[in-house]
Coordinates of C-alpha atoms in Angstrom, one line a residue:
X5 CA -41.5 -36.4 0.7
X6 CA -39.8 -36.3 4.1
X7 CA -37.1 -38.6 2.8
X8 CA -36.4 -36.1 -0.1
X9 CA -36.2 -33.2 2.4
X10 CA -33.8 -35.0 4.7
X11 CA -31.6 -36.0 1.7
X12 CA -31.4 -32.4 0.6
X13 CA -30.5 -31.1 4.0
X14 CA -27.8 -33.8 4.4
X15 CA -26.2 -32.9 1.1
X16 CA -26.1 -29.2 2.0
X17 CA -24.6 -30.0 5.5
X18 CA -21.9 -32.4 4.0
X19 CA -20.9 -29.7 1.4
X20 CA -20.6 -27.0 4.1
X21 CA -18.4 -29.3 6.3
X22 CA -16.1 -30.2 3.4
X23 CA -15.7 -26.6 2.5
X24 CA -14.7 -25.6 6.0
X25 CA -12.4 -28.5 6.8
X26 CA -8.6 -27.9 6.7
X27 CA -5.6 -30.1 6.2
X28 CA -4.0 -31.4 9.3
X29 CA -0.8 -29.4 10.2
X30 CA 2.4 -31.3 9.4
X31 CA 4.2 -32.3 12.7
X32 CA 7.6 -31.3 11.3
X33 CA 6.4 -27.7 11.0
X34 CA 5.0 -27.6 14.5
X35 CA 8.4 -28.9 15.8
X36 CA 10.3 -26.3 13.8
X37 CA 8.1 -23.5 15.1
X38 CA 8.6 -24.7 18.7
X39 CA 12.4 -24.4 18.3
X40 CA 12.4 -21.0 16.5
X41 CA 13.3 -18.9 19.5
X42 CA 15.4 -21.3 21.6
X43 CA 17.3 -23.1 18.8
X44 CA 16.8 -21.3 15.4
X45 CA 19.7 -23.2 13.8
X46 CA 17.9 -26.5 14.5
X47 CA 14.6 -25.1 13.2
X48 CA 16.3 -24.0 10.0
X49 CA 17.9 -27.4 9.6
X50 CA 14.5 -29.1 9.9
X51 CA 12.8 -26.7 7.5
X52 CA 15.6 -27.1 4.8
X53 CA 15.2 -30.8 5.0
X54 CA 11.5 -30.7 4.2
X55 CA 10.7 -31.3 0.5
X56 CA 7.8 -28.9 -0.2
X57 CA 6.3 -31.4 -2.6
X58 CA 5.8 -33.7 0.5
X59 CA 3.6 -31.1 2.2
X60 CA -0.1 -31.6 1.8
X61 CA -2.5 -28.7 1.3
X62 CA -2.0 -24.9 0.9
X63 CA -2.1 -24.4 4.7
X64 CA 1.1 -26.5 5.2
X65 CA 2.8 -24.9 2.2
X66 CA 2.1 -21.4 3.6
X67 CA 3.2 -22.4 7.1
X68 CA 6.5 -23.8 5.8
X69 CA 7.1 -20.6 3.7
X70 CA 6.5 -18.4 6.8
X71 CA 8.7 -20.5 9.1
X72 CA 11.6 -20.8 6.6
X73 CA 11.6 -17.1 6.1
X74 CA 11.6 -16.5 9.8
X75 CA 14.4 -19.1 10.4
X76 CA 16.6 -17.5 7.7
X77 CA 16.3 -14.1 9.4
X78 CA 16.8 -15.5 12.8
X79 CA 20.0 -17.3 11.7
X80 CA 21.4 -15.1 8.9
X81 CA 19.8 -11.7 9.2
X82 CA 18.2 -11.9 5.8
X83 CA 16.3 -14.2 3.5
X84 CA 17.1 -15.6 0.0
X85 CA 14.1 -13.8 -1.7
X86 CA 10.6 -12.5 -1.0
X87 CA 8.9 -15.4 -2.9
X88 CA 8.4 -17.5 0.3
X89 CA 7.0 -14.7 2.4
X90 CA 4.7 -13.6 -0.4
X91 CA 3.3 -17.1 -0.5
X92 CA 2.5 -16.8 3.2
X93 CA 1.0 -13.3 3.0
X94 CA -1.2 -14.3 0.1
X95 CA -2.5 -17.4 1.9
X96 CA -3.1 -15.7 5.3
X97 CA -4.5 -12.5 3.8
X98 CA -8.0 -13.7 4.6
X99 CA -6.8 -13.6 8.3
X100 CA -8.1 -17.1 9.1
X101 CA -4.9 -17.3 11.2
X102 CA -4.4 -13.9 12.7
X103 CA -1.0 -14.6 14.4
X104 CA 0.5 -16.2 11.3
X105 CA -0.7 -13.3 9.1
X106 CA 0.8 -10.8 11.6
X107 CA 4.1 -12.7 11.5
X108 CA 4.0 -12.8 7.7
X109 CA 3.6 -9.0 7.5
X110 CA 6.4 -8.6 10.0
X111 CA 8.9 -10.6 8.0
X112 CA 7.8 -8.9 4.8
X113 CA 8.8 -5.7 6.4
X114 CA 12.1 -7.3 7.5
X115 CA 12.8 -8.3 3.9
X116 CA 12.5 -4.6 2.8
X117 CA 14.6 -3.4 5.8
X118 CA 17.5 -5.8 5.4
X119 CA 17.4 -7.2 1.9
X120 CA 16.5 -4.1 -0.1
X121 CA 17.3 -1.3 2.3
X122 CA 13.9 0.4 1.9
X123 CA 13.1 1.6 5.4
X124 CA 9.9 3.5 4.4
X125 CA 8.5 0.4 2.8
X126 CA 9.6 -1.7 5.7
X127 CA 7.8 0.7 8.1
X128 CA 4.6 0.3 6.0
X129 CA 4.5 -3.5 6.5
X130 CA 5.5 -3.2 10.2
X131 CA 2.6 -0.9 10.8
X132 CA 0.3 -3.3 8.9
X133 CA 1.4 -6.0 11.2
X134 CA 0.8 -3.8 14.2
X135 CA -2.7 -3.0 13.1
X136 CA -3.4 -6.7 12.6
X137 CA -1.8 -8.0 15.8
X138 CA -3.8 -9.2 18.8
X139 CA -3.3 -7.1 21.9
X140 CA -2.0 -10.2 23.7
X141 CA 0.4 -11.2 21.0
X142 CA 3.4 -9.9 23.0
X143 CA 6.2 -11.5 21.0
X144 CA 5.1 -10.1 17.6
X145 CA 4.3 -6.7 19.2
X146 CA 7.7 -6.6 20.9
X147 CA 9.4 -7.3 17.5
X148 CA 7.3 -4.8 15.6
X149 CA 8.0 -2.0 18.0
X150 CA 11.7 -2.8 18.1
X151 CA 12.0 -2.8 14.4
X152 CA 10.1 0.5 14.0
X153 CA 12.1 2.1 16.8
X154 CA 15.4 1.1 15.1
X155 CA 14.2 2.4 11.7
X156 CA 13.3 5.8 13.2
X157 CA 16.5 5.9 15.3
X158 CA 18.9 5.3 12.4
X159 CA 17.0 7.6 10.0
X160 CA 16.9 10.5 12.4
X161 CA 13.1 10.8 12.2
X162 CA 12.8 12.3 15.7
X163 CA 13.6 11.5 19.3
X164 CA 9.9 11.3 20.3
X165 CA 9.1 8.6 17.7
X166 CA 11.8 6.1 18.5
X167 CA 11.8 6.7 22.3
X168 CA 8.1 5.8 22.5
X169 CA 8.6 2.7 20.4
X170 CA 11.7 1.5 22.4
X171 CA 9.7 1.9 25.6
X172 CA 6.8 -0.1 24.2
X173 CA 9.2 -2.8 23.1
X174 CA 10.8 -2.8 26.5
X175 CA 7.4 -3.4 28.1
X176 CA 6.6 -6.4 25.9
X177 CA 10.1 -7.9 26.2
X178 CA 9.9 -7.6 30.0
X179 CA 6.6 -9.6 29.9
X180 CA 8.4 -12.2 27.8
X181 CA 11.5 -12.1 30.0
X182 CA 13.7 -11.8 26.9
X183 CA 16.9 -10.6 28.7
X184 CA 19.1 -9.8 25.6
X185 CA 16.3 -7.7 24.0
X186 CA 15.6 -5.9 27.3
X187 CA 19.4 -5.0 27.3
X188 CA 19.2 -3.6 23.8
X189 CA 16.1 -1.5 24.6
X190 CA 17.8 0.0 27.7
X191 CA 20.9 0.7 25.5
X192 CA 18.9 2.5 22.8
X193 CA 16.8 4.5 25.2
X194 CA 20.0 5.6 27.0
X195 CA 21.5 6.8 23.7
X196 CA 18.3 8.8 22.9
X197 CA 18.3 10.5 26.3
X198 CA 21.9 11.6 25.8
X199 CA 20.6 14.5 23.8
X200 CA 18.3 15.8 26.5
X201 CA 18.8 14.2 29.9
X202 CA 22.1 12.8 31.0
X203 CA 20.8 11.4 34.3
X204 CA 18.1 9.3 32.5
X205 CA 20.7 8.4 29.8
X206 CA 23.2 7.0 32.3
X207 CA 20.4 5.2 34.3
X208 CA 19.4 3.2 31.2
X209 CA 22.9 2.6 30.0
X210 CA 24.0 1.3 33.4
X211 CA 21.0 -1.1 33.4
X212 CA 22.0 -2.3 29.9
X213 CA 25.7 -2.7 31.1
X214 CA 24.6 -4.8 34.0
X215 CA 22.7 -7.2 31.8
X216 CA 25.4 -7.3 29.2
X217 CA 27.9 -8.4 31.9
X218 CA 25.5 -11.0 33.1
X219 CA 25.0 -12.6 29.7
X220 CA 28.7 -12.1 28.6
X221 CA 27.9 -9.9 25.6
X222 CA 31.4 -8.3 25.1
X223 CA 30.3 -6.4 21.9
X224 CA 27.4 -4.7 23.7
X225 CA 29.6 -3.9 26.7
X226 CA 32.0 -2.0 24.4
X227 CA 29.0 -0.2 22.8
X228 CA 27.7 0.9 26.2
X229 CA 31.1 2.1 27.4
X230 CA 31.3 4.2 24.2
X231 CA 27.8 5.7 24.9
X232 CA 28.7 6.4 28.6
X233 CA 31.9 8.2 27.4
X234 CA 29.9 10.4 25.0
X235 CA 27.5 11.2 27.8
X236 CA 30.2 12.5 30.1
X237 CA 31.9 14.3 27.2
X238 CA 28.6 16.2 26.7
X239 CA 28.9 17.4 30.3
X240 CA 32.6 18.2 29.9
X241 CA 33.5 15.6 32.5
X242 CA 36.6 14.7 30.6
X243 CA 38.3 12.5 33.2
X244 CA 35.3 10.2 33.5
X245 CA 34.8 10.3 29.7
X246 CA 38.4 9.2 29.3
X247 CA 37.8 6.3 31.8
X248 CA 34.9 4.9 29.8
X249 CA 36.6 5.5 26.4
X250 CA 39.5 3.3 27.5
X251 CA 37.1 0.6 28.7
X252 CA 35.3 0.8 25.3
X253 CA 38.6 0.3 23.5
X254 CA 39.5 -2.8 25.6
X255 CA 36.0 -4.3 25.0
X256 CA 35.4 -3.3 21.4
X257 CA 34.7 -6.1 19.0
X258 CA 34.3 -4.3 15.6
X259 CA 36.1 -1.6 13.7
X260 CA 33.2 0.9 13.8
X261 CA 33.1 0.9 17.6
X262 CA 36.9 1.0 17.7
X263 CA 36.9 4.2 15.7
X264 CA 34.3 5.7 18.1
X265 CA 36.6 4.9 21.0
X266 CA 39.4 6.7 19.2
X267 CA 37.3 9.8 18.7
X268 CA 36.2 9.8 22.4
X269 CA 39.7 9.3 23.6
X270 CA 40.9 12.2 21.4
X271 CA 38.1 14.5 22.6
X272 CA 38.7 13.6 26.3
X273 CA 42.5 14.2 26.0
X274 CA 41.8 17.5 24.2
X275 CA 39.5 18.6 27.0
X276 CA 42.2 17.7 29.6
X277 CA 44.8 19.7 27.6
X278 CA 46.8 16.6 26.7
X279 CA 47.0 17.5 23.0
X280 CA 49.8 15.0 22.1
X281 CA 47.7 12.1 23.2
X282 CA 44.7 13.6 21.5
X283 CA 46.6 13.8 18.2
X284 CA 47.8 10.2 18.6
X285 CA 44.3 8.8 18.6
X286 CA 43.2 11.2 15.8
X287 CA 46.0 9.8 13.6
X288 CA 44.5 6.4 14.1
X289 CA 41.4 7.5 12.2
X290 CA 40.9 8.7 8.7
X291 CA 38.2 10.1 6.4
X292 CA 35.3 7.7 5.9
X293 CA 32.2 7.3 3.8
X294 CA 30.2 6.5 6.9
X295 CA 28.5 9.9 7.6
X296 CA 28.0 9.1 11.3
X297 CA 31.7 8.2 11.8
X298 CA 32.8 11.3 9.8
X299 CA 30.6 13.5 12.0
X300 CA 32.4 12.1 15.1
X301 CA 35.8 12.7 13.4
X302 CA 34.9 16.4 12.6
X303 CA 33.9 16.9 16.3
X304 CA 37.2 15.3 17.5
X305 CA 39.2 17.5 15.1
X306 CA 37.3 20.6 16.2
X307 CA 38.0 19.9 19.9
X308 CA 41.7 19.2 19.2
X309 CA 42.2 22.5 17.4
X310 CA 40.3 24.3 20.1
X311 CA 42.7 22.8 22.7
X312 CA 45.8 23.8 20.6
X313 CA 44.5 27.3 20.1
X314 CA 44.4 27.0 16.2
X315 CA 41.3 29.2 15.7
X316 CA 41.3 28.9 11.9
X317 CA 41.3 25.1 11.9
X318 CA 38.8 25.1 14.8
X319 CA 36.3 27.2 12.8
X320 CA 36.8 25.0 9.7
X321 CA 36.0 21.7 11.4
X322 CA 33.3 23.3 13.6
X323 CA 31.5 24.4 10.4
X324 CA 32.0 21.0 8.8
X325 CA 30.6 19.3 11.9
X326 CA 27.6 21.5 12.1
X327 CA 26.8 21.2 8.4
X328 CA 27.1 17.4 8.5
X329 CA 24.9 17.3 11.7
X330 CA 22.3 19.4 9.9
X331 CA 22.4 17.0 7.0
X332 CA 22.0 13.9 9.2
X333 CA 19.0 15.4 11.0
X334 CA 17.4 16.7 7.8
X335 CA 13.6 17.3 7.9
X336 CA 13.3 15.5 4.6
X337 CA 13.6 12.2 6.6
X338 CA 10.8 13.2 8.8
X339 CA 8.6 14.3 5.9
X340 CA 9.2 11.1 4.0
X341 CA 8.2 8.9 7.0
X342 CA 5.2 11.1 7.9
X343 CA 3.9 10.9 4.3
X344 CA 4.4 7.1 4.3
X345 CA 2.5 6.9 7.6
X346 CA -0.3 8.9 6.2
X347 CA -0.5 6.6 3.2
X348 CA -0.5 3.6 5.4
X349 CA -3.5 5.0 7.4
X350 CA -5.4 5.5 4.1
X351 CA -4.5 2.0 2.9
X352 CA -5.7 0.6 6.3
X353 CA -9.0 2.4 5.9
X354 CA -9.4 1.1 2.3
X355 CA -8.6 -2.4 3.4
X356 CA -11.3 -2.3 6.1
X357 CA -13.8 -1.1 3.4
X358 CA -12.8 -4.0 1.2
X359 CA -13.3 -6.4 4.1
X360 CA -16.7 -4.9 4.7
X361 CA -17.6 -5.3 1.0
X362 CA -16.3 -8.9 1.0
X363 CA -18.5 -9.7 4.1
X364 CA -21.4 -8.1 2.4
X365 CA -20.9 -10.2 -0.7
X366 CA -20.5 -13.3 1.4
X367 CA -23.7 -12.6 3.2
X368 CA -25.5 -12.0 -0.1
X369 CA -24.2 -15.4 -1.4
X370 CA -25.4 -17.2 1.7
X371 CA -28.7 -15.5 1.3
X372 CA -28.9 -16.6 -2.3
X373 CA -28.1 -20.2 -1.3
X374 CA -30.8 -20.1 1.4
X375 CA -33.3 -18.6 -1.0
X376 CA -32.5 -21.2 -3.7
X377 CA -32.9 -24.0 -1.2
X378 CA -36.2 -22.5 -0.1
X379 CA -37.4 -22.3 -3.7
X380 CA -36.6 -26.0 -4.2
X381 CA -38.5 -26.9 -1.1
X382 CA -41.3 -24.7 -2.2
X383 CA -41.7 -26.4 -5.6
X384 CA -41.6 -29.8 -4.0
X385 CA -44.3 -28.9 -1.6
X386 CA -46.3 -27.3 -4.5
X387 CA -46.2 -30.6 -6.3
X388 CA -48.0 -32.4 -3.5
X389 CA -50.2 -29.6 -2.1
X390 CA -51.5 -27.4 -5.0
X391 CA -54.5 -26.1 -3.2
X392 CA -52.6 -25.2 -0.1
X393 CA -49.9 -23.7 -2.2
X394 CA -52.3 -21.2 -3.7
X395 CA -53.3 -20.1 -0.2
X396 CA -49.7 -19.9 0.7
X397 CA -48.9 -17.8 -2.4
X398 CA -51.6 -15.3 -1.5
X399 CA -50.3 -15.1 2.1
X400 CA -46.7 -14.7 0.8
X401 CA -47.8 -12.0 -1.6
X402 CA -49.6 -10.1 1.1
X403 CA -46.6 -10.4 3.4
X404 CA -44.2 -9.4 0.6
X405 CA -46.1 -6.2 0.0
X406 CA -46.0 -5.4 3.7
X407 CA -42.2 -6.2 3.7
X408 CA -41.6 -4.0 0.7
X409 CA -43.5 -1.1 2.3
X410 CA -41.6 -1.6 5.5
X411 CA -38.2 -1.9 3.7
X412 CA -39.0 1.3 1.8
X413 CA -39.7 3.1 5.1
X414 CA -36.5 1.8 6.6
X415 CA -34.4 2.9 3.6
X416 CA -35.9 6.4 3.8
X417 CA -35.0 6.6 7.5
X418 CA -31.5 5.3 6.8
X419 CA -31.0 7.9 4.0
X420 CA -32.2 10.7 6.4
X421 CA -30.0 9.4 9.2
X422 CA -27.0 9.1 6.9
X423 CA -27.4 12.7 5.7
X424 CA -27.7 14.0 9.3
X425 CA -24.6 12.0 10.4
X426 CA -22.6 13.3 7.4
X427 CA -23.6 16.9 8.2
X428 CA -22.8 16.4 11.9
X429 CA -19.4 14.8 11.0
X430 CA -18.5 17.8 8.9
X431 CA -19.5 20.3 11.6
X432 CA -17.5 18.4 14.2
X433 CA -14.5 18.3 11.9
X434 CA -14.7 22.1 11.3
X435 CA -15.3 22.8 15.0
X436 CA -12.2 20.6 15.8
X437 CA -10.0 22.6 13.4
X438 CA -11.2 25.9 14.8
X439 CA -10.7 24.7 18.4
X440 CA -7.1 23.6 17.5
X441 CA -6.3 26.9 15.9
X442 CA -7.8 29.0 18.8
X443 CA -5.9 26.8 21.3
X444 CA -2.6 27.3 19.5
X445 CA -3.2 31.1 19.3
X446 CA -4.2 31.5 22.9
X447 CA -1.2 29.3 24.1
X448 CA 1.3 31.5 22.1
X449 CA -0.4 34.7 23.3
X450 CA -0.4 33.8 27.0
X451 CA 3.2 32.4 26.9
X452 CA 4.5 35.6 25.2
X453 CA 2.7 38.0 27.5
X454 CA 3.6 36.1 30.7
X455 CA 7.3 36.0 29.7
X456 CA 7.4 39.6 28.7
X457 CA 5.7 40.7 32.0
X458 CA 8.3 38.8 34.0
X459 CA 11.1 40.3 32.0
X460 CA 9.7 43.8 32.6
X461 CA 9.4 43.7 36.4
X462 CA 11.1 46.5 38.3
X463 CA 12.0 48.4 35.1
X464 CA 10.3 51.1 33.1
X465 CA 9.2 49.5 29.9
X466 CA 5.6 50.6 29.4
X467 CA 6.2 51.8 25.9
X468 CA 7.7 48.5 24.8
X469 CA 4.9 46.5 26.5
X470 CA 2.2 48.5 24.7
X471 CA 3.9 48.1 21.4
X472 CA 4.2 44.4 21.9
X473 CA 0.5 44.1 23.0
X474 CA -0.6 45.7 19.7
X475 CA 1.6 43.4 17.5
X476 CA 1.2 40.1 19.3
X477 CA -2.1 39.2 17.5
X478 CA -0.3 39.5 14.1
X479 CA 2.8 37.7 15.5
X480 CA 3.7 35.3 12.7
X481 CA 3.2 37.9 9.9
X482 CA 4.8 41.0 11.6
X483 CA 8.6 41.2 11.5
X484 CA 8.4 44.5 13.4
X485 CA 7.9 42.5 16.5
X486 CA 11.5 41.2 16.4
X487 CA 12.8 44.7 15.6
X488 CA 11.1 45.9 18.8
X489 CA 12.6 43.0 20.7
X490 CA 16.0 43.8 19.3
X491 CA 15.7 47.5 20.2
X492 CA 14.6 46.5 23.7
X493 CA 17.4 44.1 24.3
X494 CA 20.1 46.3 22.8
X495 CA 18.9 49.3 25.0
X496 CA 18.8 47.4 28.3
X497 CA 21.8 45.0 27.8
X498 CA 24.5 46.9 26.1
X499 CA 23.9 46.1 22.3
X500 CA 23.5 42.4 23.2
X501 CA 21.9 41.3 19.9
X502 CA 24.1 43.5 17.7
X503 CA 27.2 42.1 19.3
X504 CA 26.1 38.5 18.9
X505 CA 25.2 39.1 15.3
X506 CA 28.5 40.8 14.5
X507 CA 30.6 38.2 16.3
X508 CA 28.9 35.1 14.8
X509 CA 28.1 35.6 11.1
X510 CA 27.2 31.9 10.7
X511 CA 23.8 32.5 12.5
X512 CA 20.8 32.4 10.3
X513 CA 17.6 34.5 10.7
X514 CA 15.8 31.8 12.7
X515 CA 18.8 31.3 14.9
X516 CA 18.7 35.0 15.8
X517 CA 15.0 34.9 16.4
X518 CA 15.5 32.0 18.9
X519 CA 18.4 33.9 20.6
X520 CA 16.1 37.0 21.0
X521 CA 13.3 34.9 22.5
X522 CA 15.8 33.1 24.9
X523 CA 17.1 36.5 26.0
X524 CA 13.5 37.5 27.0
X525 CA 13.4 34.4 29.2
X526 CA 11.6 31.9 27.0
X527 CA 12.3 28.1 27.5
X528 CA 12.8 25.8 24.6
X529 CA 9.2 24.6 24.9
X530 CA 7.9 28.3 24.7
X531 CA 10.0 28.9 21.6
X532 CA 8.8 25.7 20.0
X533 CA 5.2 26.8 20.6
X534 CA 5.8 30.3 19.1
X535 CA 7.7 29.0 16.1
X536 CA 5.5 26.0 15.5
X537 CA 8.3 23.5 16.0
X538 CA 8.6 20.1 17.7
X539 CA 9.8 20.6 21.4
X540 CA 12.4 17.8 21.2
X541 CA 13.7 19.2 17.9
X542 CA 13.9 22.7 19.5
X543 CA 15.9 21.3 22.4
X544 CA 18.4 19.9 19.9
X545 CA 18.4 23.2 18.1
X546 CA 19.3 25.1 21.3
X547 CA 22.4 22.8 21.7
X548 CA 23.5 23.5 18.1
X549 CA 23.1 27.3 18.4
X550 CA 25.1 27.2 21.6
X551 CA 27.9 25.4 19.7
X552 CA 27.7 28.0 16.9
X553 CA 28.3 30.9 19.3
X554 CA 31.1 29.0 21.2
X555 CA 29.1 28.4 24.4
X556 CA 30.5 25.9 27.0
X557 CA 27.2 25.9 28.8
X558 CA 23.5 25.6 27.8
X559 CA 22.2 28.4 25.5
X560 CA 19.9 30.0 28.2
X561 CA 22.8 30.1 30.7
X562 CA 25.2 31.6 28.1
X563 CA 22.7 34.3 27.1
X564 CA 22.1 35.2 30.8
X565 CA 25.8 35.7 31.3
X566 CA 25.9 38.0 28.3
X567 CA 22.9 39.9 29.6
X568 CA 24.5 40.4 33.0
X569 CA 27.7 41.6 31.4
X570 CA 25.8 44.0 29.0
X571 CA 23.6 45.3 31.8
X572 CA 26.7 46.2 33.9
X573 CA 28.3 48.0 30.9
X574 CA 25.0 49.7 30.1
X575 CA 24.6 51.1 33.7

């Protein structure tokens, strides 16, 4: 009897070990993987020389598919098809090798980004890779954040999205001491800061330039000079902008950057009043299907005609520039990516539910196997010990009834706990929504009243303050508020709003609301809160409105000058 029991246990153990064993990893694949970052061409050569029929086991086939896809991207910037990477994803989807599965998802995203030009789909796979990655998997996390940042950057999703991703990528690449990638991160971060903070922009661009010189990357040097030139143009520092534009032209290594140099040269010469030179570099450019280059061309033409005093042509190209800029920064891009991100979150939740279900089924299967083995053992023992078996049956029956009773009690407790947790979760969710709404309302109310109080010091405006206090609680639904603000500003600053509206017919209703709030002393953050907008987007909006009304300084400074002028006339 003991021999039969030992035999059964041995068979079960051997079956388990055979099921868990895996094929030994092919040494050629290990070698190719070790060369992937230092010598990708050599890795690709090794992988192309491997006959897939010579690989033993699904593990080696999947590993080869992953490495070959990665090597193709590292060397060529794209892969032949998605067949190979799909093989890797399907094999590693059980996550028995977390790093390989993360890498497979990363390069599936790269396939959508580079081969099919589907940035939203690429973003979905990059985020799946990020969710799966180990927190110490710095190389994959660096690449994932870099790819997401670049997708956000070139699709104008929003400066806060790509800036955070580039900074994360910079952190990981710094740990890895990947100099060229650190340079690219500084370059991108500098370009993002050009729209809001020129000191920060130049700080990062200078760091990138230093690294580019150290590693001898002439193309990146030209790109950085171009960015520095645009930074100084934004501050109307035309001499310095011209200096960097010339350096860009002498270091440029592609036609796109060359055209950007021409635009910057033309704009700098226009700003310095050297219109012949400005026209010379404009004539070296032409209309293009590249919307970003065309946007720069319109801007250069606008500045040229402003310098020559041709007001009609200035207005024409200024309007074309603003329209194209609005198109490039369309909210549709943001909505599309936000929807995709929301869908990814839901897919991630569903995946975790499926994994939990799979674990539950696996546990059930193991339980069934154990029970089956116990039954076999039970019947063998019954054959030899019938009398003892009857006593055992009675004991098991008694214990079974107790277990059933206990299980029933536990299930009842679980149902009650589940109901309480569900109710608590709904209450917390509703409370959270109410809290968020009240917080937003209080923030808007406090900011408005604080700003109005400061604007009303040392002047008799009691009637206006009382009117404002009555209408502030119905702020978003009451257009009379802006009528009151208009009357107040026109009365105290010599028809300020009426003059702006008559002189600049291109301003829309929201532009005028923003101008009125700025005239009361609101910052771009205050205005963003009141209008329910993103602060970074509102900062960019301030700049665009300033351009529309022909301001050479920031929008708040320009409005302050108009107020001082109007107040003098009024008195």
